[in-house]
PDB file of C-alpha atoms in Angstrom:
ATOM      1  CA  ASN K   1      -2.456  18.259 -10.083  1.00 50.00           C
ATOM      2  CA  ALA K   2       0.412  15.616 -10.855  1.00 67.00           C
ATOM      3  CA  GLY K   3       0.271  12.392  -8.232  1.00 85.00           C
ATOM      4  CA  VAL K   4       2.548  11.183  -6.241  1.00 89.00           C
ATOM      5  CA  MET K   5       6.428  10.668  -8.204  1.00 92.00           C
ATOM      6  CA  GLN K   6       9.048   8.348  -7.718  1.00 94.00           C
ATOM      7  CA  ASN K   7      12.570   7.780  -8.995  1.00 95.00           C
ATOM      8  CA  PRO K   8      14.096   5.759 -10.499  1.00 95.00           C
ATOM      9  CA  ARG K   9      11.233   3.952 -12.030  1.00 92.00           C
ATOM     10  CA  HIS K  10      14.220   0.826 -11.978  1.00 94.00           C
ATOM     11  CA  LEU K  11      17.327   0.759  -9.787  1.00 97.00           C
ATOM     12  CA  VAL K  12      19.985  -1.722  -9.871  1.00 97.00           C
ATOM     13  CA  ARG K  13      22.714  -2.460  -6.923  1.00 97.00           C
ATOM     14  CA  ARG K  14      25.529  -4.809  -6.786  1.00 97.00           C
ATOM     15  CA  ARG K  15      25.941  -6.204  -3.456  1.00 97.00           C
ATOM     16  CA  GLY K  16      26.871  -3.982  -1.321  1.00 97.00           C
ATOM     17  CA  GLN K  17      26.009  -0.418  -2.729  1.00 97.00           C
ATOM     18  CA  GLU K  18      24.069   1.758  -1.543  1.00 98.00           C
ATOM     19  CA  ALA K  19      20.464   2.573  -2.536  1.00 98.00           C
ATOM     20  CA  ARG K  20      18.501   6.069  -2.679  1.00 98.00           C
ATOM     21  CA  LEU K  21      15.017   6.344  -3.294  1.00 98.00           C
ATOM     22  CA  ARG K  22      13.175   9.793  -3.592  1.00 98.00           C
ATOM     23  CA  CYS K  23       9.918  10.885  -3.321  1.00 97.00           C
ATOM     24  CA  SER K  24       7.894  13.643  -4.004  1.00 96.00           C
ATOM     25  CA  PRO K  25       4.119  13.742  -2.483  1.00 94.00           C
ATOM     26  CA  MET K  26       0.900  14.864  -3.963  1.00 89.00           C
ATOM     27  CA  LYS K  27       1.221  18.989  -3.220  1.00 88.00           C
ATOM     28  CA  GLY K  28      -0.350  20.024  -0.593  1.00 85.00           C
ATOM     29  CA  HIS K  29       0.488  16.878   1.320  1.00 87.00           C
ATOM     30  CA  SER K  30       2.711  16.580   3.837  1.00 86.00           C
ATOM     31  CA  HIS K  31       2.121  12.729   4.580  1.00 90.00           C
ATOM     32  CA  VAL K  32       4.713   9.776   3.306  1.00 93.00           C
ATOM     33  CA  TYR K  33       4.467   7.154   3.848  1.00 93.00           C
ATOM     34  CA  TRP K  34       6.757   3.730   2.575  1.00 95.00           C
ATOM     35  CA  TYR K  35       6.952   0.602   1.610  1.00 93.00           C
ATOM     36  CA  ARG K  36       7.864  -2.515   0.636  1.00 93.00           C
ATOM     37  CA  GLN K  37       6.996  -5.235  -1.975  1.00 86.00           C
ATOM     38  CA  LEU K  38       7.757  -8.727  -1.525  1.00 79.00           C
ATOM     39  CA  PRO K  39       7.762 -10.882  -4.226  1.00 71.00           C
ATOM     40  CA  GLU K  40       4.740 -12.680  -4.409  1.00 65.00           C
ATOM     41  CA  GLU K  41       3.579 -10.502  -1.294  1.00 70.00           C
ATOM     42  CA  GLY K  42       0.999  -8.058  -0.319  1.00 73.00           C
ATOM     43  CA  LEU K  43       2.743  -4.152   1.395  1.00 83.00           C
ATOM     44  CA  LYS K  44       4.445  -3.940   4.142  1.00 86.00           C
ATOM     45  CA  PHE K  45       4.536  -0.834   5.995  1.00 88.00           C
ATOM     46  CA  MET K  46       7.912   0.577   6.326  1.00 93.00           C
ATOM     47  CA  VAL K  47       7.514   3.922   7.844  1.00 94.00           C
ATOM     48  CA  TYR K  48       5.499   7.419   7.916  1.00 92.00           C
ATOM     49  CA  LEU K  49       7.064  10.023   8.245  1.00 93.00           C
ATOM     50  CA  GLN K  50       5.748  14.075   8.440  1.00 91.00           C
ATOM     51  CA  LYS K  51       7.613  17.122   7.420  1.00 88.00           C
ATOM     52  CA  GLU K  52      11.860  16.845   8.948  1.00 89.00           C
ATOM     53  CA  ASN K  53       9.624  14.578  11.596  1.00 92.00           C
ATOM     54  CA  ILE K  54       9.990  10.419  11.547  1.00 93.00           C
ATOM     55  CA  ILE K  55       5.287   9.427  13.252  1.00 90.00           C
ATOM     56  CA  ASP K  56       6.487   5.817  13.032  1.00 89.00           C
ATOM     57  CA  GLU K  57       9.463   3.662  12.100  1.00 91.00           C
ATOM     58  CA  SER K  58       8.462   0.494  13.263  1.00 87.00           C
ATOM     59  CA  GLY K  59       7.449  -1.219  10.072  1.00 88.00           C
ATOM     60  CA  MET K  60      11.764  -0.569   9.744  1.00 93.00           C
ATOM     61  CA  PRO K  61      14.456  -2.884   9.496  1.00 92.00           C
ATOM     62  CA  LYS K  62      16.230  -1.722  12.174  1.00 89.00           C
ATOM     63  CA  GLU K  63      20.339  -1.695  10.617  1.00 94.00           C
ATOM     64  CA  ARG K  64      21.224  -0.456   7.135  1.00 97.00           C
ATOM     65  CA  PHE K  65      17.397   1.660   6.437  1.00 97.00           C
ATOM     66  CA  SER K  66      16.790   5.042   7.525  1.00 97.00           C
ATOM     67  CA  ALA K  67      14.195   6.867   5.682  1.00 97.00           C
ATOM     68  CA  GLU K  68      14.167  11.171   5.981  1.00 96.00           C
ATOM     69  CA  PHE K  69      11.405  13.472   4.570  1.00 95.00           C
ATOM     70  CA  PRO K  70      13.685  17.438   4.323  1.00 92.00           C
ATOM     71  CA  LYS K  71      11.586  21.014   4.797  1.00 89.00           C
ATOM     72  CA  GLU K  72      11.900  21.305   1.395  1.00 90.00           C
ATOM     73  CA  GLY K  73      12.999  18.078  -0.988  1.00 92.00           C
ATOM     74  CA  PRO K  74      11.265  14.670  -1.393  1.00 95.00           C
ATOM     75  CA  SER K  75      11.016  11.945   1.415  1.00 97.00           C
ATOM     76  CA  ILE K  76      14.040   9.293   0.718  1.00 98.00           C
ATOM     77  CA  LEU K  77      14.415   5.878   2.110  1.00 98.00           C
ATOM     78  CA  ARG K  78      18.000   4.724   2.175  1.00 98.00           C
ATOM     79  CA  ILE K  79      19.638   1.540   2.150  1.00 98.00           C
ATOM     80  CA  GLN K  80      23.059   1.264   3.012  1.00 97.00           C
ATOM     81  CA  GLN K  81      25.195  -1.926   1.814  1.00 97.00           C
ATOM     82  CA  VAL K  82      22.719  -3.938  -0.198  1.00 97.00           C
ATOM     83  CA  VAL K  83      21.965  -7.761   0.511  1.00 96.00           C
ATOM     84  CA  ARG K  84      19.789  -9.397  -2.516  1.00 94.00           C
ATOM     85  CA  GLY K  85      17.359  -9.773   0.205  1.00 93.00           C
ATOM     86  CA  ASP K  86      17.231  -6.006   0.427  1.00 95.00           C
ATOM     87  CA  SER K  87      15.311  -6.717  -3.903  1.00 94.00           C
ATOM     88  CA  ALA K  88      11.678  -5.772  -4.284  1.00 93.00           C
ATOM     89  CA  ALA K  89       8.888  -3.159  -5.210  1.00 91.00           C
ATOM     90  CA  TYR K  90       9.891   0.080  -2.837  1.00 95.00           C
ATOM     91  CA  PHE K  91       5.889   2.449  -2.921  1.00 92.00           C
ATOM     92  CA  CYS K  92       5.343   5.536  -1.440  1.00 93.00           C
ATOM     93  CA  ALA K  93       2.473   6.816  -0.849  1.00 91.00           C
ATOM     94  CA  SER K  94       0.796  10.373   0.147  1.00 90.00           C
ATOM     95  CA  SER K  95      -2.480  11.819   1.829  1.00 85.00           C
ATOM     96  CA  PRO K  96      -3.283  14.901   2.906  1.00 80.00           C
ATOM     97  CA  PRO K  97      -3.256  16.455   6.135  1.00 77.00           C
ATOM     98  CA  GLY K  98      -6.865  15.794   8.356  1.00 70.00           C
ATOM     99  CA  LEU K  99      -7.690  12.540   5.988  1.00 63.00           C
ATOM    100  CA  LEU K 100      -3.661  10.264   7.528  1.00 62.00           C
ATOM    101  CA  ASP K 101      -5.527   7.247   5.054  1.00 63.00           C
ATOM    102  CA  GLU K 102      -6.697   7.952   2.497  1.00 73.00           C
ATOM    103  CA  GLN K 103      -3.487   7.626   1.364  1.00 80.00           C
ATOM    104  CA  TYR K 104      -2.280   7.369  -2.888  1.00 84.00           C
ATOM    105  CA  PHE K 105       0.337   5.596  -4.372  1.00 86.00           C
ATOM    106  CA  GLY K 106       3.367   6.342  -6.495  1.00 87.00           C
ATOM    107  CA  PRO K 107       4.424   4.030  -8.910  1.00 84.00           C
ATOM    108  CA  GLY K 108       6.891   2.701  -7.511  1.00 89.00           C
ATOM    109  CA  THR K 109      10.819   1.736  -7.241  1.00 94.00           C
ATOM    110  CA  ARG K 110      11.830  -1.349  -8.290  1.00 93.00           C
ATOM    111  CA  LEU K 111      14.689  -2.729  -6.842  1.00 96.00           C
ATOM    112  CA  THR K 112      17.858  -4.809  -8.108  1.00 96.00           C
ATOM    113  CA  VAL K 113      20.359  -5.719  -6.394  1.00 96.00           C
ATOM    114  CA  THR K 114      22.454  -8.894  -7.898  1.00 95.00           C
TER     115      THR K 114
ATOM    116  CA  GLU C   1       0.512  -9.772  15.841  1.00 76.00           C
ATOM    117  CA  ASP C   2      -1.600  -7.972  13.856  1.00 80.00           C
ATOM    118  CA  LYS C   3      -1.891  -9.375  10.847  1.00 87.00           C
ATOM    119  CA  VAL C   4      -4.481  -8.896   7.945  1.00 90.00           C
ATOM    120  CA  VAL C   5      -6.066 -12.023   5.927  1.00 93.00           C
ATOM    121  CA  GLN C   6      -8.042 -12.267   2.761  1.00 94.00           C
ATOM    122  CA  SER C   7     -10.224 -14.753   0.577  1.00 95.00           C
ATOM    123  CA  PRO C   8      -9.962 -15.723  -1.396  1.00 95.00           C
ATOM    124  CA  LEU C   9      -6.540 -15.818  -2.547  1.00 91.00           C
ATOM    125  CA  SER C  10      -7.793 -15.899  -6.497  1.00 94.00           C
ATOM    126  CA  LEU C  11     -11.117 -16.408  -8.155  1.00 96.00           C
ATOM    127  CA  VAL C  12     -12.049 -16.390 -11.823  1.00 97.00           C
ATOM    128  CA  VAL C  13     -14.797 -15.869 -13.051  1.00 97.00           C
ATOM    129  CA  HIS C  14     -16.804 -13.916 -16.145  1.00 97.00           C
ATOM    130  CA  GLU C  15     -17.836 -11.209 -17.429  1.00 97.00           C
ATOM    131  CA  GLY C  16     -21.410 -10.462 -15.788  1.00 97.00           C
ATOM    132  CA  ASP C  17     -20.300 -12.304 -13.110  1.00 97.00           C
ATOM    133  CA  THR C  18     -20.894 -11.189  -8.854  1.00 97.00           C
ATOM    134  CA  VAL C  19     -17.852 -11.150  -7.180  1.00 98.00           C
ATOM    135  CA  THR C  20     -17.685 -10.552  -2.921  1.00 98.00           C
ATOM    136  CA  LEU C  21     -13.457 -10.677  -1.754  1.00 98.00           C
ATOM    137  CA  ASN C  22     -13.445 -10.809   1.855  1.00 98.00           C
ATOM    138  CA  CYS C  23     -11.185  -8.922   4.709  1.00 97.00           C
ATOM    139  CA  SER C  24     -11.062  -9.459   8.253  1.00 96.00           C
ATOM    140  CA  TYR C  25      -8.595  -8.412  10.010  1.00 94.00           C
ATOM    141  CA  GLU C  26      -7.121  -8.731  13.629  1.00 93.00           C
ATOM    142  CA  VAL C  27      -5.281  -4.833  14.363  1.00 88.00           C
ATOM    143  CA  THR C  28      -4.734  -2.885  18.307  1.00 84.00           C
ATOM    144  CA  ASN C  29      -5.303   0.761  17.891  1.00 80.00           C
ATOM    145  CA  PHE C  30      -7.612   0.382  14.857  1.00 88.00           C
ATOM    146  CA  ARG C  31      -9.218   3.127  13.113  1.00 86.00           C
ATOM    147  CA  SER C  32      -9.979   2.704  10.167  1.00 88.00           C
ATOM    148  CA  LEU C  33     -10.512  -0.231   6.959  1.00 92.00           C
ATOM    149  CA  LEU C  34      -8.735   0.261   3.086  1.00 91.00           C
ATOM    150  CA  TRP C  35      -9.422  -0.813  -0.054  1.00 94.00           C
ATOM    151  CA  TYR C  36      -7.378  -0.635  -3.481  1.00 93.00           C
ATOM    152  CA  LYS C  37      -6.871  -2.612  -7.115  1.00 93.00           C
ATOM    153  CA  GLN C  38      -3.784  -3.280  -8.469  1.00 88.00           C
ATOM    154  CA  GLU C  39      -3.140  -3.419 -11.463  1.00 83.00           C
ATOM    155  CA  LYS C  40       0.525  -3.549 -13.301  1.00 72.00           C
ATOM    156  CA  LYS C  41       0.946  -0.718 -11.692  1.00 68.00           C
ATOM    157  CA  ALA C  42       1.087   0.495  -8.719  1.00 75.00           C
ATOM    158  CA  PRO C  43      -2.420   0.228  -6.005  1.00 84.00           C
ATOM    159  CA  THR C  44      -5.032   2.747  -7.017  1.00 86.00           C
ATOM    160  CA  PHE C  45      -7.680   4.178  -3.931  1.00 86.00           C
ATOM    161  CA  LEU C  46     -11.156   2.347  -4.065  1.00 92.00           C
ATOM    162  CA  PHE C  47     -12.468   2.474  -0.341  1.00 91.00           C
ATOM    163  CA  MET C  48     -12.015   3.928   3.035  1.00 89.00           C
ATOM    164  CA  LEU C  49     -14.174   2.175   5.648  1.00 92.00           C
ATOM    165  CA  THR C  50     -14.315   3.765   9.756  1.00 89.00           C
ATOM    166  CA  SER C  51     -18.173   2.964   9.884  1.00 87.00           C
ATOM    167  CA  SER C  52     -19.620  -0.040   9.955  1.00 90.00           C
ATOM    168  CA  GLY C  53     -22.899  -1.405   8.752  1.00 90.00           C
ATOM    169  CA  ILE C  54     -22.221   2.546   6.032  1.00 90.00           C
ATOM    170  CA  GLU C  55     -22.284   1.124   2.245  1.00 93.00           C
ATOM    171  CA  LYS C  56     -19.834   2.471   0.289  1.00 93.00           C
ATOM    172  CA  LYS C  57     -20.901   2.627  -4.233  1.00 95.00           C
ATOM    173  CA  SER C  58     -18.903   3.338  -6.659  1.00 94.00           C
ATOM    174  CA  GLY C  59     -20.484   2.373  -9.353  1.00 96.00           C
ATOM    175  CA  ARG C  60     -20.256  -1.703  -9.757  1.00 97.00           C
ATOM    176  CA  LEU C  61     -18.124  -1.699  -6.873  1.00 97.00           C
ATOM    177  CA  SER C  62     -19.800  -0.674  -2.645  1.00 97.00           C
ATOM    178  CA  SER C  63     -18.110  -2.094   0.007  1.00 97.00           C
ATOM    179  CA  ILE C  64     -19.163  -2.037   3.708  1.00 97.00           C
ATOM    180  CA  LEU C  65     -17.751  -2.815   7.147  1.00 95.00           C
ATOM    181  CA  ASP C  66     -18.315  -4.908  10.390  1.00 95.00           C
ATOM    182  CA  LYS C  67     -16.403  -3.913  13.087  1.00 91.00           C
ATOM    183  CA  LYS C  68     -17.990  -6.581  15.270  1.00 93.00           C
ATOM    184  CA  GLU C  69     -16.858  -9.163  13.874  1.00 94.00           C
ATOM    185  CA  LEU C  70     -13.808  -8.034  12.498  1.00 94.00           C
ATOM    186  CA  SER C  71     -14.586  -7.980   8.078  1.00 96.00           C
ATOM    187  CA  SER C  72     -15.567  -6.153   4.855  1.00 97.00           C
ATOM    188  CA  ILE C  73     -16.397  -7.321   2.122  1.00 97.00           C
ATOM    189  CA  LEU C  74     -15.299  -5.682  -1.244  1.00 98.00           C
ATOM    190  CA  ASN C  75     -17.813  -6.096  -3.887  1.00 98.00           C
ATOM    191  CA  ILE C  76     -18.012  -5.658  -7.303  1.00 98.00           C
ATOM    192  CA  THR C  77     -21.100  -6.728 -10.049  1.00 97.00           C
ATOM    193  CA  ALA C  78     -21.938  -7.556 -14.017  1.00 97.00           C
ATOM    194  CA  THR C  79     -17.883  -7.871 -13.710  1.00 97.00           C
ATOM    195  CA  GLN C  80     -15.719  -7.046 -16.733  1.00 97.00           C
ATOM    196  CA  THR C  81     -12.364  -7.694 -17.338  1.00 96.00           C
ATOM    197  CA  GLY C  82     -11.048  -4.564 -16.536  1.00 95.00           C
ATOM    198  CA  ASP C  83     -12.146  -5.554 -13.145  1.00 97.00           C
ATOM    199  CA  SER C  84      -9.019  -8.347 -12.780  1.00 96.00           C
ATOM    200  CA  ALA C  85      -6.698  -7.450 -11.112  1.00 95.00           C
ATOM    201  CA  ILE C  86      -4.977  -7.928  -7.578  1.00 92.00           C
ATOM    202  CA  TYR C  87      -7.702  -5.731  -4.698  1.00 95.00           C
ATOM    203  CA  LEU C  88      -5.874  -5.124  -1.716  1.00 92.00           C
ATOM    204  CA  CYS C  89      -7.377  -4.090   1.887  1.00 93.00           C
ATOM    205  CA  ALA C  90      -5.274  -3.277   4.940  1.00 90.00           C
ATOM    206  CA  GLY C  91      -6.803  -2.022   7.900  1.00 89.00           C
ATOM    207  CA  GLY C  92      -4.957  -0.006  11.243  1.00 83.00           C
ATOM    208  CA  ASN C  93      -4.140   3.944  11.781  1.00 78.00           C
ATOM    209  CA  ASN C  94      -0.552   5.268  10.619  1.00 71.00           C
ATOM    210  CA  ASP C  95       0.879   1.533   9.672  1.00 74.00           C
ATOM    211  CA  MET C  96      -1.562   0.168   7.960  1.00 79.00           C
ATOM    212  CA  ARG C  97      -1.678  -3.673   8.053  1.00 84.00           C
ATOM    213  CA  PHE C  98      -1.652  -5.239   4.701  1.00 86.00           C
ATOM    214  CA  GLY C  99      -3.228  -8.659   3.451  1.00 88.00           C
ATOM    215  CA  ALA C 100      -1.477 -10.221   0.530  1.00 84.00           C
ATOM    216  CA  GLY C 101      -4.357  -9.278  -2.131  1.00 90.00           C
ATOM    217  CA  THR C 102      -7.101 -10.915  -3.588  1.00 94.00           C
ATOM    218  CA  ARG C 103      -6.258 -12.379  -8.027  1.00 93.00           C
ATOM    219  CA  LEU C 104      -9.694 -11.830  -9.597  1.00 96.00           C
ATOM    220  CA  THR C 105      -9.502 -12.301 -13.138  1.00 96.00           C
ATOM    221  CA  VAL C 106     -12.217 -11.881 -15.595  1.00 97.00           C
ATOM    222  CA  LYS C 107     -12.177 -13.831 -18.391  1.00 96.00           C
ATOM    223  CA  PRO C 108     -15.065 -13.031 -22.015  1.00 95.00           C
TER     224      PRO C 108
END
């Protein structure tokens, strides 16, 4: 059973471009969470999704950031018009139904904005 | 504002020592507290604690939650160099709040 998969592992974007980060949860997991880890800081919750639903997006910046988890395919975190401050490691985690707290993390995508 | 505070921020010990890592939380709508070990990659799940006073163990690691004190500890006995990592705790419900982590270094 493959773990949580994220791609790309490294992403370089210039200021003003769009960044798309993908997350495929573990098989059987229907819940996806996105976190951001800034340099020298802890993980910060961004958004919690189930298939086709955003359950909690209280940690998402109000502008430029969006997330989706379609019926088919991976969850996508989209950052429009990236700025230098968006440079961070973005982790996705998934959990199975009924065990929402057992979150298993993917390897992360390191976004660098130049 | 919800917050999770870990202490110490960093800790250096020698192999064989026992360490205790602390986590305190102020989280609305608390459901569980999680401990993770983060090396150079993504955090790996260690423990989930929901009930106060019940110790969870996995090998040399153990953890317990105190809901009255809004805190948890993670103990590691007979430490090894492979235990060197950042240990993260998180508390909350769906929107887990993470602490800054404790950086543990175990010297041979």
